[in-house]
PDB file of C-alpha atoms in Angstrom:
ATOM      1  CA  UNK A   1     -21.996  66.724 -40.464  1.00 50.00           C
ATOM      2  CA  UNK A   2     -25.658  65.685 -40.829  1.00 54.00           C
ATOM      3  CA  UNK A   3     -24.679  62.298 -42.242  1.00 55.00           C
ATOM      4  CA  UNK A   4     -22.330  61.731 -39.365  1.00 55.00           C
ATOM      5  CA  UNK A   5     -25.147  62.351 -36.892  1.00 61.00           C
ATOM      6  CA  UNK A   6     -27.434  59.889 -38.693  1.00 59.00           C
ATOM      7  CA  UNK A   7     -24.716  57.259 -38.666  1.00 56.00           C
ATOM      8  CA  UNK A   8     -24.118  57.831 -35.000  1.00 56.00           C
ATOM      9  CA  UNK A   9     -27.833  57.471 -34.319  1.00 55.00           C
ATOM     10  CA  UNK A  10     -28.018  54.234 -36.342  1.00 52.00           C
ATOM     11  CA  UNK A  11     -24.956  52.777 -34.605  1.00 60.00           C
ATOM     12  CA  UNK A  12     -26.322  53.784 -31.201  1.00 58.00           C
ATOM     13  CA  UNK A  13     -29.682  52.160 -32.042  1.00 57.00           C
ATOM     14  CA  UNK A  14     -28.064  48.917 -33.177  1.00 54.00           C
ATOM     15  CA  UNK A  15     -25.889  48.897 -30.057  1.00 55.00           C
ATOM     16  CA  UNK A  16     -28.932  49.446 -27.828  1.00 55.00           C
ATOM     17  CA  UNK A  17     -30.785  46.561 -29.500  1.00 51.00           C
ATOM     18  CA  UNK A  18     -27.760  44.308 -29.166  1.00 56.00           C
ATOM     19  CA  UNK A  19     -27.236  45.149 -25.494  1.00 58.00           C
ATOM     20  CA  UNK A  20     -30.913  44.747 -24.635  1.00 57.00           C
ATOM     21  CA  UNK A  21     -31.029  41.464 -26.592  1.00 57.00           C
ATOM     22  CA  UNK A  22     -27.928  40.242 -24.705  1.00 57.00           C
ATOM     23  CA  UNK A  23     -29.483  41.203 -21.380  1.00 56.00           C
ATOM     24  CA  UNK A  24     -32.653  39.368 -22.310  1.00 59.00           C
ATOM     25  CA  UNK A  25     -30.618  36.274 -23.276  1.00 56.00           C
ATOM     26  CA  UNK A  26     -28.685  36.411 -19.983  1.00 56.00           C
ATOM     27  CA  UNK A  27     -31.905  36.745 -18.027  1.00 61.00           C
ATOM     28  CA  UNK A  28     -33.344  33.658 -19.734  1.00 75.00           C
ATOM     29  CA  UNK A  29     -30.222  31.435 -19.740  1.00 84.00           C
ATOM     30  CA  UNK A  30     -28.360  32.626 -16.611  1.00 90.00           C
ATOM     31  CA  UNK A  31     -24.837  33.884 -16.333  1.00 92.00           C
ATOM     32  CA  UNK A  32     -21.667  31.853 -16.162  1.00 91.00           C
ATOM     33  CA  UNK A  33     -19.856  32.626 -12.914  1.00 93.00           C
ATOM     34  CA  UNK A  34     -16.459  31.284 -11.835  1.00 93.00           C
ATOM     35  CA  UNK A  35     -15.589  30.417  -8.259  1.00 93.00           C
ATOM     36  CA  UNK A  36     -12.669  29.302  -6.152  1.00 95.00           C
ATOM     37  CA  UNK A  37     -12.167  27.480  -2.886  1.00 94.00           C
ATOM     38  CA  UNK A  38      -9.695  25.910  -0.485  1.00 94.00           C
ATOM     39  CA  UNK A  39      -9.522  22.440   1.040  1.00 95.00           C
ATOM     40  CA  UNK A  40      -7.542  20.878   3.861  1.00 94.00           C
ATOM     41  CA  UNK A  41      -6.967  17.156   4.308  1.00 94.00           C
ATOM     42  CA  UNK A  42      -4.872  14.933   6.503  1.00 93.00           C
ATOM     43  CA  UNK A  43      -3.180  11.829   5.106  1.00 92.00           C
ATOM     44  CA  UNK A  44      -3.607   8.551   6.976  1.00 91.00           C
ATOM     45  CA  UNK A  45      -0.784   7.316   9.153  1.00 94.00           C
ATOM     46  CA  UNK A  46       1.095   4.217   8.047  1.00 95.00           C
ATOM     47  CA  UNK A  47       1.267   1.628  10.822  1.00 96.00           C
ATOM     48  CA  UNK A  48       3.438  -1.488  10.680  1.00 96.00           C
ATOM     49  CA  UNK A  49       1.758  -4.798  10.038  1.00 96.00           C
ATOM     50  CA  UNK A  50       2.448  -7.484  12.638  1.00 96.00           C
ATOM     51  CA  UNK A  51       2.757 -11.223  12.144  1.00 94.00           C
ATOM     52  CA  UNK A  52       3.197 -14.375  14.147  1.00 93.00           C
ATOM     53  CA  UNK A  53       4.444 -17.377  12.192  1.00 91.00           C
ATOM     54  CA  UNK A  54       4.915 -21.030  13.035  1.00 89.00           C
ATOM     55  CA  UNK A  55       6.808 -23.489  10.864  1.00 86.00           C
ATOM     56  CA  UNK A  56       4.660 -26.612  10.747  1.00 86.00           C
ATOM     57  CA  UNK A  57       7.570 -28.981  10.047  1.00 90.00           C
ATOM     58  CA  UNK A  58      11.213 -29.333  11.105  1.00 92.00           C
ATOM     59  CA  UNK A  59      13.810 -27.566   8.974  1.00 90.00           C
ATOM     60  CA  UNK A  60      16.653 -29.231   7.075  1.00 93.00           C
ATOM     61  CA  UNK A  61      18.651 -28.336   3.928  1.00 93.00           C
ATOM     62  CA  UNK A  62      16.387 -28.018   0.896  1.00 92.00           C
ATOM     63  CA  UNK A  63      13.172 -28.662   2.839  1.00 92.00           C
ATOM     64  CA  UNK A  64       9.888 -27.067   1.871  1.00 91.00           C
ATOM     65  CA  UNK A  65       7.526 -26.407   4.755  1.00 86.00           C
ATOM     66  CA  UNK A  66       4.091 -24.856   5.103  1.00 88.00           C
ATOM     67  CA  UNK A  67       3.873 -21.763   7.283  1.00 86.00           C
ATOM     68  CA  UNK A  68       1.027 -20.828   9.573  1.00 89.00           C
ATOM     69  CA  UNK A  69       1.024 -17.047   9.836  1.00 91.00           C
ATOM     70  CA  UNK A  70      -1.454 -14.674  11.399  1.00 96.00           C
ATOM     71  CA  UNK A  71      -1.076 -11.132  10.133  1.00 95.00           C
ATOM     72  CA  UNK A  72      -2.716  -7.999  11.503  1.00 98.00           C
ATOM     73  CA  UNK A  73      -3.293  -4.805   9.515  1.00 98.00           C
ATOM     74  CA  UNK A  74      -3.842  -1.899  11.972  1.00 98.00           C
ATOM     75  CA  UNK A  75      -4.163   0.647   9.147  1.00 97.00           C
ATOM     76  CA  UNK A  76      -7.348   2.375   8.016  1.00 96.00           C
ATOM     77  CA  UNK A  77      -6.797   1.062   4.481  1.00 96.00           C
ATOM     78  CA  UNK A  78      -6.416  -2.367   2.939  1.00 96.00           C
ATOM     79  CA  UNK A  79      -3.038  -3.885   2.046  1.00 96.00           C
ATOM     80  CA  UNK A  80      -1.693  -6.592  -0.238  1.00 95.00           C
ATOM     81  CA  UNK A  81       1.299  -8.710   0.825  1.00 92.00           C
ATOM     82  CA  UNK A  82       4.187  -8.758  -1.623  1.00 86.00           C
ATOM     83  CA  UNK A  83       5.845 -11.919  -0.299  1.00 74.00           C
ATOM     84  CA  UNK A  84       9.205 -10.266   0.344  1.00 73.00           C
ATOM     85  CA  UNK A  85      10.577 -11.381   3.732  1.00 80.00           C
ATOM     86  CA  UNK A  86      13.907 -10.475   5.259  1.00 82.00           C
ATOM     87  CA  UNK A  87      15.399 -12.090   8.364  1.00 85.00           C
ATOM     88  CA  UNK A  88      16.460  -9.301  10.716  1.00 88.00           C
ATOM     89  CA  UNK A  89      17.866 -11.430  13.543  1.00 89.00           C
ATOM     90  CA  UNK A  90      17.852 -14.978  14.841  1.00 90.00           C
ATOM     91  CA  UNK A  91      18.720 -16.931  17.952  1.00 92.00           C
ATOM     92  CA  UNK A  92      19.259 -20.645  18.401  1.00 93.00           C
ATOM     93  CA  UNK A  93      19.049 -22.623  21.622  1.00 94.00           C
ATOM     94  CA  UNK A  94      20.526 -24.338  23.472  1.00 94.00           C
ATOM     95  CA  UNK A  95      23.324 -21.767  23.575  1.00 90.00           C
ATOM     96  CA  UNK A  96      26.880 -22.484  22.497  1.00 87.00           C
ATOM     97  CA  UNK A  97      29.237 -22.094  19.549  1.00 86.00           C
ATOM     98  CA  UNK A  98      26.953 -24.130  17.293  1.00 93.00           C
ATOM     99  CA  UNK A  99      24.022 -21.892  18.258  1.00 93.00           C
ATOM    100  CA  UNK A 100      25.928 -18.764  17.252  1.00 93.00           C
ATOM    101  CA  UNK A 101      26.884 -20.326  13.894  1.00 93.00           C
ATOM    102  CA  UNK A 102      23.288 -21.396  13.307  1.00 92.00           C
ATOM    103  CA  UNK A 103      21.839 -17.964  14.199  1.00 91.00           C
ATOM    104  CA  UNK A 104      24.335 -16.168  11.946  1.00 91.00           C
ATOM    105  CA  UNK A 105      23.440 -18.446   9.014  1.00 91.00           C
ATOM    106  CA  UNK A 106      19.734 -17.516   9.240  1.00 87.00           C
ATOM    107  CA  UNK A 107      20.509 -14.064   7.813  1.00 84.00           C
ATOM    108  CA  UNK A 108      22.285 -15.443   4.724  1.00 85.00           C
ATOM    109  CA  UNK A 109      20.650 -14.504   1.445  1.00 77.00           C
ATOM    110  CA  UNK A 110      18.646 -17.404   0.059  1.00 80.00           C
ATOM    111  CA  UNK A 111      18.285 -19.161   3.421  1.00 84.00           C
ATOM    112  CA  UNK A 112      14.516 -18.646   3.268  1.00 81.00           C
ATOM    113  CA  UNK A 113      12.460 -18.393   0.102  1.00 81.00           C
ATOM    114  CA  UNK A 114       8.894 -17.632   1.068  1.00 80.00           C
ATOM    115  CA  UNK A 115       5.729 -17.473  -0.979  1.00 74.00           C
ATOM    116  CA  UNK A 116       2.138 -16.616  -0.193  1.00 76.00           C
ATOM    117  CA  UNK A 117      -0.261 -18.379  -2.576  1.00 77.00           C
ATOM    118  CA  UNK A 118      -1.966 -15.781  -4.728  1.00 79.00           C
ATOM    119  CA  UNK A 119      -1.621 -12.252  -3.461  1.00 83.00           C
ATOM    120  CA  UNK A 120      -3.218 -12.160   0.002  1.00 92.00           C
ATOM    121  CA  UNK A 121      -4.946  -8.982   1.063  1.00 94.00           C
ATOM    122  CA  UNK A 122      -6.006  -7.694   4.453  1.00 96.00           C
ATOM    123  CA  UNK A 123      -8.773  -5.164   4.837  1.00 96.00           C
ATOM    124  CA  UNK A 124      -8.440  -2.146   7.106  1.00 96.00           C
ATOM    125  CA  UNK A 125      -8.083  -3.298  10.719  1.00 97.00           C
ATOM    126  CA  UNK A 126      -8.243  -6.977   9.749  1.00 97.00           C
ATOM    127  CA  UNK A 127      -6.325  -9.806  11.421  1.00 98.00           C
ATOM    128  CA  UNK A 128      -6.400 -13.172   9.698  1.00 96.00           C
ATOM    129  CA  UNK A 129      -4.467 -16.364   8.992  1.00 95.00           C
ATOM    130  CA  UNK A 130      -2.331 -16.200   5.868  1.00 92.00           C
ATOM    131  CA  UNK A 131      -0.958 -19.544   4.674  1.00 88.00           C
ATOM    132  CA  UNK A 132       2.412 -19.719   3.002  1.00 85.00           C
ATOM    133  CA  UNK A 133       5.324 -21.938   2.127  1.00 85.00           C
ATOM    134  CA  UNK A 134       9.019 -21.646   2.887  1.00 86.00           C
ATOM    135  CA  UNK A 135      11.894 -23.353   1.124  1.00 89.00           C
ATOM    136  CA  UNK A 136      15.033 -23.681   3.213  1.00 90.00           C
ATOM    137  CA  UNK A 137      18.434 -23.159   1.619  1.00 89.00           C
ATOM    138  CA  UNK A 138      21.643 -24.701   2.892  1.00 89.00           C
ATOM    139  CA  UNK A 139      20.918 -24.541   6.621  1.00 91.00           C
ATOM    140  CA  UNK A 140      24.183 -25.509   8.397  1.00 93.00           C
ATOM    141  CA  UNK A 141      24.532 -28.682  10.438  1.00 94.00           C
ATOM    142  CA  UNK A 142      25.202 -26.417  13.440  1.00 94.00           C
ATOM    143  CA  UNK A 143      21.393 -25.911  13.495  1.00 93.00           C
ATOM    144  CA  UNK A 144      20.633 -29.628  13.907  1.00 95.00           C
ATOM    145  CA  UNK A 145      18.489 -30.187  17.001  1.00 94.00           C
ATOM    146  CA  UNK A 146      18.267 -26.450  17.805  1.00 94.00           C
ATOM    147  CA  UNK A 147      15.190 -24.342  18.444  1.00 94.00           C
ATOM    148  CA  UNK A 148      15.449 -21.342  16.159  1.00 92.00           C
ATOM    149  CA  UNK A 149      13.663 -18.034  16.763  1.00 92.00           C
ATOM    150  CA  UNK A 150      13.600 -15.552  13.911  1.00 90.00           C
ATOM    151  CA  UNK A 151      12.700 -11.859  13.830  1.00 91.00           C
ATOM    152  CA  UNK A 152      11.768 -10.861  10.312  1.00 88.00           C
ATOM    153  CA  UNK A 153      10.345  -8.005   8.306  1.00 88.00           C
ATOM    154  CA  UNK A 154       8.019  -8.211   5.335  1.00 88.00           C
ATOM    155  CA  UNK A 155       6.422  -5.831   2.896  1.00 89.00           C
ATOM    156  CA  UNK A 156       2.957  -4.980   1.640  1.00 92.00           C
ATOM    157  CA  UNK A 157       1.421  -2.299  -0.527  1.00 94.00           C
ATOM    158  CA  UNK A 158      -1.634  -0.227   0.165  1.00 95.00           C
ATOM    159  CA  UNK A 159      -4.732  -1.042  -1.861  1.00 92.00           C
ATOM    160  CA  UNK A 160      -6.937   1.570  -3.514  1.00 88.00           C
ATOM    161  CA  UNK A 161     -10.458   1.942  -2.135  1.00 78.00           C
ATOM    162  CA  UNK A 162     -12.836  -0.488  -3.815  1.00 63.00           C
TER     163      UNK A 162
END
C-alpha cells in the first residue's frame, strides 16, 4: 500500500505542476472565448425606373433610327440597363380603322429591335440621357402619316456596390 501512496503523491504533484503551468500560460497568453450575436437588417425597396423617349426620325419598314431617352433611377442602388424593351400598348392618331391596325401592329414581336451602346448604368437616384438605336420591322402601311404613342417596359439589373 506504501507504493500506491507514493505513486498517488507523484501523480498529484505532476498534476499540480501541469495545472499551475497551464494557468500561468493562460494568464500570459489570454483565454479564447466564443461569443454570439444577432443582427437585423431591412432590404432596400425596388422602385421602377422611368423613361421618356423620342424617336429622332420618322419610322418606315426596315428603318434604323436613333433614340433620345432620358431614364431616371429612383432606387438607392445603381442599375445597368439590359436593352430588353417590350411594347405594352400603342395608340395611333388620327383615329380610324387604319389607326387601330397600326396600334395593334406595334405589339408584334420583332417590330422594334432596340440597343443601347455599351451597357449604360445609372447611379442611385440618377437621371440622365441614354442614347440608343431602334430598328423597325415590317411596320404596316396603315401607320403611314400617323402619330404613334407607345407605352413600353424595359429591364435593368442592380449593380453591386463599387
